[in-house]
Coordinates of C-alpha atoms and ligand atoms in Angstrom, one line a residue:
X17 CA -59.1 -65.7 -107.8
X18 CA -59.2 -68.8 -105.7
X19 CA -63.1 -68.4 -105.4
X20 CA -63.1 -68.7 -109.1
X21 CA -60.9 -71.2 -109.4
X22 CA -63.1 -73.6 -107.3
X23 CA -66.0 -72.5 -109.1
X24 CA -64.6 -73.3 -112.3
X25 CA -63.2 -76.7 -111.1
X26 CA -66.3 -78.9 -111.4
X27 CA -66.6 -77.6 -115.1
X28 CA -63.1 -78.3 -115.8
X29 CA -63.5 -81.9 -114.5
X30 CA -66.9 -82.4 -116.4
X31 CA -65.3 -81.3 -119.6
X32 CA -62.2 -83.4 -119.4
X33 CA -64.2 -86.5 -119.0
X34 CA -63.1 -88.3 -122.2
X35 CA -65.3 -91.1 -123.7
X36 CA -65.3 -93.4 -126.4
X37 CA -68.7 -92.9 -128.1
X38 CA -68.3 -95.3 -131.0
X39 CA -65.9 -97.8 -132.8
X40 CA -66.1 -98.7 -136.6
X41 CA -64.1 -101.1 -138.3
X42 CA -63.5 -102.8 -141.9
X43 CA -61.0 -105.1 -142.7
X44 CA -58.7 -102.3 -143.5
X45 CA -59.1 -99.8 -140.7
X46 CA -60.4 -99.2 -137.3
X47 CA -62.0 -95.7 -136.4
X48 CA -62.5 -94.9 -132.7
X49 CA -64.8 -91.8 -132.0
X50 CA -64.5 -89.8 -128.9
X51 CA -66.7 -87.1 -127.4
X52 CA -63.9 -84.8 -127.1
X53 CA -60.8 -84.0 -129.3
X54 CA -57.8 -86.0 -128.6
X55 CA -54.1 -85.8 -128.9
X56 CA -51.3 -88.3 -129.4
X57 CA -49.7 -87.4 -125.9
X58 CA -53.2 -88.8 -124.4
X59 CA -52.1 -92.0 -125.2
X60 CA -49.6 -94.2 -123.3
X61 CA -47.8 -96.5 -125.6
X62 CA -46.5 -99.8 -124.6
X63 CA -44.4 -102.6 -126.3
X64 CA -45.2 -106.2 -125.7
X65 CA -43.9 -109.2 -127.4
X66 CA -46.9 -109.8 -129.6
X67 CA -47.2 -106.0 -130.6
X68 CA -48.3 -102.9 -128.7
X69 CA -50.9 -101.4 -126.6
X70 CA -52.1 -98.1 -125.6
X71 CA -54.0 -97.0 -122.8
X72 CA -56.0 -94.0 -122.8
X73 CA -57.9 -91.9 -119.9
X74 CA -61.3 -92.6 -121.3
X75 CA -64.3 -94.4 -120.5
X76 CA -65.5 -97.1 -123.1
X77 CA -69.2 -96.2 -123.5
X78 CA -69.8 -98.8 -126.1
X79 CA -69.1 -102.3 -126.4
X80 CA -65.5 -103.8 -126.8
X81 CA -64.7 -104.8 -130.1
X82 CA -62.1 -106.9 -131.7
X83 CA -61.1 -106.3 -135.2
X84 CA -58.9 -108.4 -137.5
X85 CA -57.0 -106.5 -140.2
X86 CA -54.9 -109.1 -142.4
X87 CA -52.6 -110.8 -139.8
X88 CA -53.2 -108.4 -137.5
X89 CA -55.8 -107.7 -134.8
X90 CA -57.0 -104.7 -132.9
X91 CA -59.0 -105.1 -129.6
X92 CA -60.6 -102.2 -127.9
X93 CA -61.6 -103.0 -124.3
X94 CA -62.0 -101.2 -121.0
X95 CA -58.9 -101.9 -118.5
X96 CA -60.7 -100.0 -115.7
X97 CA -63.9 -98.2 -115.7
X98 CA -61.9 -95.0 -116.6
X99 CA -58.9 -96.5 -118.8
X100 CA -59.6 -98.0 -122.0
X101 CA -56.8 -100.1 -123.5
X102 CA -56.2 -100.8 -127.2
X103 CA -54.1 -103.7 -128.0
X104 CA -52.7 -104.0 -131.3
X105 CA -51.4 -107.7 -132.0
X106 CA -48.8 -107.4 -134.8
X107 CA -45.5 -108.6 -136.3
X108 CA -45.3 -105.2 -138.1
X109 CA -45.9 -102.7 -135.7
X110 CA -43.6 -100.3 -137.8
X111 CA -46.4 -100.3 -140.4
X112 CA -49.0 -99.3 -137.9
X113 CA -50.8 -96.1 -139.1
X114 CA -51.9 -94.2 -135.9
X115 CA -53.9 -91.0 -137.1
X116 CA -55.3 -88.9 -134.7
X117 CA -58.0 -86.2 -136.4
X118 CA -59.7 -83.9 -133.8
X119 CA -62.1 -86.4 -132.1
X120 CA -61.2 -89.6 -134.3
X121 CA -58.6 -91.9 -133.9
X122 CA -57.9 -94.2 -137.0
X123 CA -55.5 -97.2 -136.9
X124 CA -54.6 -99.1 -139.9
X125 CA -51.9 -100.9 -141.7
X126 CA -49.8 -99.5 -144.5
X127 CA -48.8 -103.2 -145.0
X128 CA -52.2 -104.7 -144.7
X129 CA -52.1 -107.8 -146.3
X130 CA -55.6 -109.0 -147.0
X131 CA -56.7 -112.3 -145.6
X132 CA -56.4 -115.2 -148.1
X133 CA -59.6 -116.5 -149.2
X134 CA -58.7 -120.0 -148.6
X135 CA -57.1 -119.5 -145.4
X136 CA -60.0 -117.6 -143.8
X137 CA -60.8 -120.3 -141.1
X138 CA -57.2 -120.8 -140.2
X139 CA -56.7 -117.0 -139.5
X140 CA -59.9 -117.0 -137.5
X141 CA -58.7 -119.7 -135.3
X142 CA -55.5 -117.7 -135.0
X143 CA -57.5 -114.9 -133.8
X144 CA -59.3 -116.7 -131.4
X145 CA -56.3 -118.4 -129.6
X146 CA -54.5 -114.9 -129.8
X147 CA -57.6 -113.5 -128.1
X148 CA -56.7 -116.0 -125.2
X149 CA -53.3 -114.8 -125.2
X150 CA -53.9 -111.1 -124.6
X151 CA -56.7 -111.8 -122.3
X152 CA -54.1 -111.2 -119.4
X153 CA -53.3 -107.6 -120.7
X154 CA -56.6 -106.6 -119.5
X155 CA -57.3 -105.8 -116.0
X156 CA -58.6 -108.6 -113.7
X157 CA -61.7 -106.5 -113.3
X158 CA -64.6 -108.4 -115.3
X159 CA -64.7 -106.7 -118.7
X160 CA -68.0 -108.4 -119.4
X161 CA -69.7 -106.9 -116.2
X162 CA -69.0 -103.6 -117.5
X163 CA -69.7 -104.0 -121.2
X164 CA -71.4 -107.2 -121.6
X165 CA -70.3 -108.5 -125.2
X166 CA -73.3 -108.5 -127.0
X167 CA -74.2 -110.7 -129.9
X168 CA -73.2 -108.3 -132.5
X169 CA -69.7 -108.3 -131.2
X170 CA -69.0 -111.9 -131.1
X171 CA -70.5 -112.4 -134.7
X172 CA -68.0 -109.6 -135.7
X173 CA -64.9 -111.9 -135.1
X174 CA -67.2 -114.9 -136.7
X175 CA -67.7 -112.7 -139.8
X176 CA -64.0 -113.1 -140.8
X177 CA -64.6 -117.0 -141.2
X178 CA -67.5 -116.5 -143.5
X179 CA -65.7 -113.9 -145.8
X180 CA -65.5 -115.3 -149.3
X181 CA -64.8 -113.2 -152.4
X182 CA -66.5 -110.0 -151.1
X183 CA -64.4 -108.9 -147.9
X184 CA -65.4 -105.4 -148.6
X185 CA -69.1 -106.5 -148.6
X186 CA -68.9 -107.9 -145.1
X187 CA -67.0 -105.0 -144.0
X188 CA -69.9 -102.7 -145.0
X189 CA -72.4 -105.0 -143.2
X190 CA -70.4 -104.5 -140.0
X191 CA -70.5 -100.9 -140.6
X192 CA -74.5 -100.2 -141.3
X193 CA -74.0 -96.4 -140.5
X194 CA -71.7 -95.9 -143.5
X195 CA -73.6 -97.9 -145.9
X196 CA -75.5 -94.9 -147.2
X197 CA -73.8 -93.7 -150.4
X198 CA -74.1 -90.3 -149.3
X199 CA -71.9 -90.7 -146.4
X200 CA -68.9 -91.2 -148.9
X201 CA -66.1 -89.2 -148.9
X202 CA -64.4 -88.3 -152.2
X203 CA -60.9 -86.9 -152.6
X204 CA -60.3 -85.5 -156.3
X205 CA -56.8 -84.8 -157.2
X206 CA -56.2 -82.3 -160.1
X207 CA -52.8 -83.4 -161.7
X208 CA -49.8 -81.1 -161.7
X209 CA -50.2 -77.4 -160.8
X210 CA -48.1 -74.1 -160.3
X211 CA -44.4 -74.8 -161.2
X212 CA -45.5 -78.2 -162.6
X213 CA -47.4 -77.7 -165.9
X214 CA -47.7 -81.5 -166.5
X215 CA -47.7 -82.3 -170.2
X216 CA -47.6 -79.4 -172.3
X217 CA -48.5 -78.7 -176.0
X218 CA -47.9 -75.2 -177.2
X219 CA -48.9 -73.0 -174.6
X220 CA -51.4 -75.3 -173.1
X221 CA -50.9 -77.1 -169.9
X222 CA -52.1 -80.3 -168.7
X223 CA -52.8 -78.7 -165.3
X224 CA -55.4 -76.4 -166.5
X225 CA -57.4 -79.1 -168.1
X226 CA -57.1 -81.3 -165.0
X227 CA -58.3 -78.4 -162.8
X228 CA -61.3 -77.7 -164.8
X229 CA -62.4 -81.3 -164.8
X230 CA -61.8 -81.5 -161.1
X231 CA -64.0 -78.3 -160.3
X232 CA -66.8 -79.5 -162.4
X233 CA -66.7 -83.2 -160.9
X234 CA -66.7 -81.9 -157.6
X235 CA -69.7 -79.8 -158.2
X236 CA -71.8 -82.8 -159.7
X237 CA -70.8 -85.1 -157.0
X238 CA -71.5 -82.2 -154.3
X239 CA -74.8 -82.0 -156.0
X240 CA -75.4 -85.8 -155.5
X241 CA -74.7 -85.6 -152.0
X242 CA -71.2 -86.5 -151.7
X243 CA -68.4 -85.1 -149.5
X244 CA -66.1 -83.9 -151.7
X245 CA -62.5 -82.5 -151.3
X246 CA -60.0 -81.5 -153.7
X247 CA -56.1 -81.4 -153.4
X248 CA -56.0 -78.0 -155.2
X249 CA -58.6 -75.5 -156.2
X250 CA -55.8 -73.2 -157.9
X251 CA -53.1 -73.1 -159.8
X252 CA -50.8 -74.2 -157.2
X253 CA -48.1 -76.8 -156.9
X254 CA -48.5 -79.6 -154.4
X255 CA -46.2 -82.5 -153.8
X256 CA -47.4 -86.1 -154.5
X257 CA -47.2 -87.1 -151.0
X258 CA -49.5 -84.1 -149.5
X259 CA -51.8 -85.4 -152.4
X260 CA -52.4 -88.7 -151.2
X261 CA -51.8 -87.4 -147.3
X262 CA -55.0 -85.2 -147.8
X263 CA -57.3 -88.2 -148.9
X264 CA -55.7 -90.1 -145.8
X265 CA -56.4 -87.3 -143.7
X266 CA -59.8 -86.9 -144.7
X267 CA -60.6 -90.8 -144.4
X268 CA -61.5 -90.6 -148.1
X269 CA -63.5 -93.6 -149.4
X270 CA -62.0 -93.1 -153.0
X271 CA -59.1 -91.2 -154.3
X272 CA -59.1 -90.1 -158.0
X273 CA -56.0 -88.4 -159.7
X274 CA -57.3 -86.5 -162.9
X275 CA -54.6 -86.3 -165.8
X276 CA -54.4 -85.6 -169.5
X277 CA -52.0 -87.9 -171.6
X278 CA -49.1 -87.1 -173.7
X279 CA -46.7 -88.9 -175.9
X280 CA -42.7 -88.2 -176.5
X281 CA -42.1 -86.5 -179.5
X282 CA -39.7 -89.5 -180.3
X283 CA -42.6 -91.7 -180.3
X284 CA -43.9 -93.4 -183.5
X285 CA -47.4 -92.8 -182.8
X286 CA -46.8 -89.3 -181.4
X287 CA -49.8 -87.7 -183.1
X288 CA -52.0 -90.7 -183.5
X289 CA -52.2 -92.0 -180.0
X290 CA -55.8 -91.3 -178.4
X291 CA -58.5 -92.4 -176.1
X292 CA -59.1 -92.5 -172.4
X293 CA -57.5 -94.5 -170.0
X294 CA -58.0 -95.5 -166.4
X295 CA -55.0 -96.7 -164.2
X296 CA -54.7 -98.3 -160.9
X297 CA -51.7 -98.8 -158.8
X298 CA -49.9 -102.2 -159.0
X299 CA -46.5 -103.6 -159.5
X300 CA -47.4 -104.4 -163.1
X301 CA -45.1 -102.8 -165.7
X302 CA -46.2 -102.9 -169.3
X303 CA -44.6 -100.9 -171.6
X304 CA -47.5 -98.6 -172.1
X305 CA -48.1 -98.2 -168.4
X306 CA -44.5 -97.6 -167.5
X307 CA -44.3 -95.0 -170.1
X308 CA -47.1 -93.2 -168.8
X309 CA -46.1 -93.5 -165.2
X310 CA -42.7 -92.3 -166.1
X311 CA -44.3 -89.1 -167.6
X312 CA -46.5 -88.6 -164.5
X313 CA -43.7 -89.5 -161.8
X314 CA -41.0 -87.5 -163.2
X315 CA -41.8 -84.6 -161.2
X316 CA -41.0 -85.9 -157.7
X317 CA -37.9 -87.9 -157.4
X318 CA -37.6 -87.4 -154.0
X319 CA -41.3 -88.9 -153.3
X320 CA -40.1 -91.9 -155.3
X321 CA -36.9 -92.3 -153.3
X322 CA -39.1 -92.0 -150.2
X323 CA -41.7 -94.7 -151.5
X324 CA -38.8 -96.8 -152.7
X325 CA -37.3 -97.0 -149.2
X326 CA -40.5 -98.3 -147.9
X327 CA -40.5 -101.0 -150.8
X328 CA -44.1 -100.1 -151.4
X329 CA -44.6 -102.4 -154.4
X330 CA -44.5 -105.1 -151.7
X331 CA -46.9 -103.4 -149.6
X332 CA -49.7 -102.9 -151.9
X333 CA -52.7 -104.3 -150.1
X334 CA -54.5 -107.0 -152.3
X335 CA -57.9 -105.9 -151.2
X336 CA -57.3 -102.4 -152.0
X337 CA -55.9 -103.4 -155.4
X338 CA -59.1 -105.4 -156.0
X339 CA -61.3 -102.4 -155.0
X340 CA -59.1 -100.1 -157.0
X341 CA -59.4 -102.4 -160.0
X342 CA -63.4 -102.3 -159.8
X343 CA -63.3 -98.6 -159.3
X344 CA -61.4 -98.0 -162.4
X345 CA -63.5 -100.2 -164.4
X346 CA -66.7 -98.2 -163.3
X347 CA -65.1 -95.0 -163.8
X348 CA -63.7 -95.9 -167.2
X349 CA -67.3 -96.9 -168.1
X350 CA -68.8 -93.8 -167.0
X351 CA -66.5 -91.5 -168.7
X352 CA -66.6 -93.7 -171.9
X353 CA -70.4 -93.5 -172.1
X354 CA -70.7 -89.6 -171.5
X355 CA -67.9 -88.8 -173.8
X356 CA -69.4 -90.9 -176.4
X357 CA -72.9 -89.0 -176.0
X358 CA -70.8 -86.3 -177.3
X359 CA -68.5 -87.6 -179.8
X360 CA -69.2 -90.8 -180.9
X361 CA -65.9 -92.3 -181.8
X362 CA -64.3 -91.8 -178.6
X363 CA -61.7 -94.6 -178.1
X364 CA -61.6 -96.9 -175.0
X365 CA -57.8 -96.9 -173.9
X366 CA -58.8 -99.6 -171.4
X367 CA -58.3 -99.9 -167.7
X368 CA -54.7 -100.8 -167.0
X369 CA -52.4 -101.2 -164.2
X370 CA -49.2 -99.1 -163.6
X371 CA -46.7 -98.1 -160.7
X372 CA -47.8 -94.7 -160.1
X373 CA -46.4 -93.1 -157.3
X374 CA -49.1 -90.6 -156.7
X375 CA -51.3 -93.4 -155.6
X376 CA -48.8 -95.3 -153.5
X377 CA -49.5 -93.3 -150.5
X378 CA -53.4 -93.7 -150.3
X379 CA -54.9 -96.2 -148.0
X380 CA -58.0 -96.3 -150.0
X381 CA -59.2 -97.5 -153.4
X382 CA -57.4 -95.0 -155.7
X383 CA -57.3 -94.5 -159.5
X384 CA -55.3 -92.4 -161.8
X385 CA -57.2 -91.3 -165.1
X386 CA -55.9 -90.1 -168.6
X387 CA -59.0 -88.0 -169.9
X388 CA -57.8 -87.9 -173.5
X389 CA -54.1 -87.4 -175.3
X390 CA -53.1 -83.6 -175.6
X391 CA -50.6 -84.8 -178.4
X392 CA -53.7 -85.6 -180.4
X393 CA -54.8 -82.5 -182.2
X394 CA -58.5 -83.6 -182.0
X395 CA -58.3 -84.6 -178.5
X396 CA -56.3 -81.5 -177.5
X397 CA -59.3 -79.5 -179.2
X398 CA -62.1 -81.3 -177.2
X399 CA -60.5 -81.3 -174.0
X400 CA -60.2 -77.8 -173.7
X401 CA -64.1 -77.2 -174.4
X402 CA -66.3 -77.2 -171.4
X403 CA -68.8 -79.9 -173.2
X404 CA -66.0 -82.5 -172.9
X405 CA -64.8 -81.6 -169.5
X406 CA -68.6 -81.8 -168.3
X407 CA -69.0 -85.2 -170.1
X408 CA -65.6 -86.4 -168.2
X409 CA -67.0 -85.1 -165.0
X410 CA -70.4 -86.4 -165.4
X411 CA -68.7 -89.9 -166.1
X412 CA -66.4 -89.8 -163.0
X413 CA -69.7 -89.2 -161.1
X414 CA -71.6 -92.0 -162.7
X415 CA -68.9 -94.4 -162.1
X416 CA -68.4 -93.5 -158.7
X417 CA -72.4 -94.1 -158.0
X418 CA -72.0 -97.3 -159.6
X419 CA -69.0 -98.4 -157.7
X420 CA -70.6 -97.9 -154.4
X421 CA -74.0 -99.3 -155.5
X422 CA -72.3 -102.6 -156.6
X423 CA -70.0 -103.0 -153.7
X424 CA -71.5 -101.6 -150.6
Ligands
ZN530 ZN1 -50.4 -85.8 -165.5

């Protein structure tokens, strides 16, 4: 037995040699890719005055990097040849999102307030000075000699001084590898399911319409080369938090929740209200948005309490909000165009803001669409046809194409 152990030892050592093989960052998150799978226990966590840092026994096989996420900064650099240190300067460490998925560590902030456009310069200066402050967190070993900071590295920080109206654009420039649309990850979320029928008229449940449209949309997006995940592929119940958790776990680029509208029987325009609407999450509370939100949210009181505790309405990332708004406009346009090819008079219900809890937990641009009113007889009939479902699906896909084309 002992002989075998000695024979195995070199292989075990070899296998355990952990390396960081790539670091990618945007203004909203940082992704660290390892050559082997990692676990949270591999990281030693330390609190410091200016935030926290983690040490991991892994060689940094790429250049050190510093990223700025709102008011926070994340620096990844070697502490010794075998230990990489991740220093996170933040005043809101409780909002740090530290997520491990097999070989990838994702760091972001739940409360990542975007850099104000007119204060970019000040923030960048702050970052520079804070870099000096944290310099002594790294071993006196000359880091530059291990990983000479290349030009790209230093421009990455300077980039933040040049961000104007399109922070997402410069984030994408920093990250040329993911520029290709076809690397985009889409999570589709057919509303309701299982015990939760959603809106119902007669025996027809919203959950069936949303599932059909989602399946078709997934098919089209996959044929266009996107990576697509759906929160459900069958008639089963999924909590609101699990829906966005999936999107976060998959590192989705966009999250799209699919619904069909309905009005309360007491409403004046119960039978006449119609049209396609797209919502994105915000604190705005127009009467119409509030009514739709109440209907879509009623399912999950527990989730609402959970997010209320997080006071999520204050924590909406303004960058994500802007991106969600853009995504909503593109998808609304795509749906209308395709639906109108089929039925000329389809009504544009508009792009609206609303407090939708299903979108609250998502860390990426996310929208909720209402593909028509079930309480409107004509739209209910249409929504059950394959033709209309296909048109909406094509519209969603066209909208996604347009969004990525323009914004990345
Ligand atoms: Zn719904």
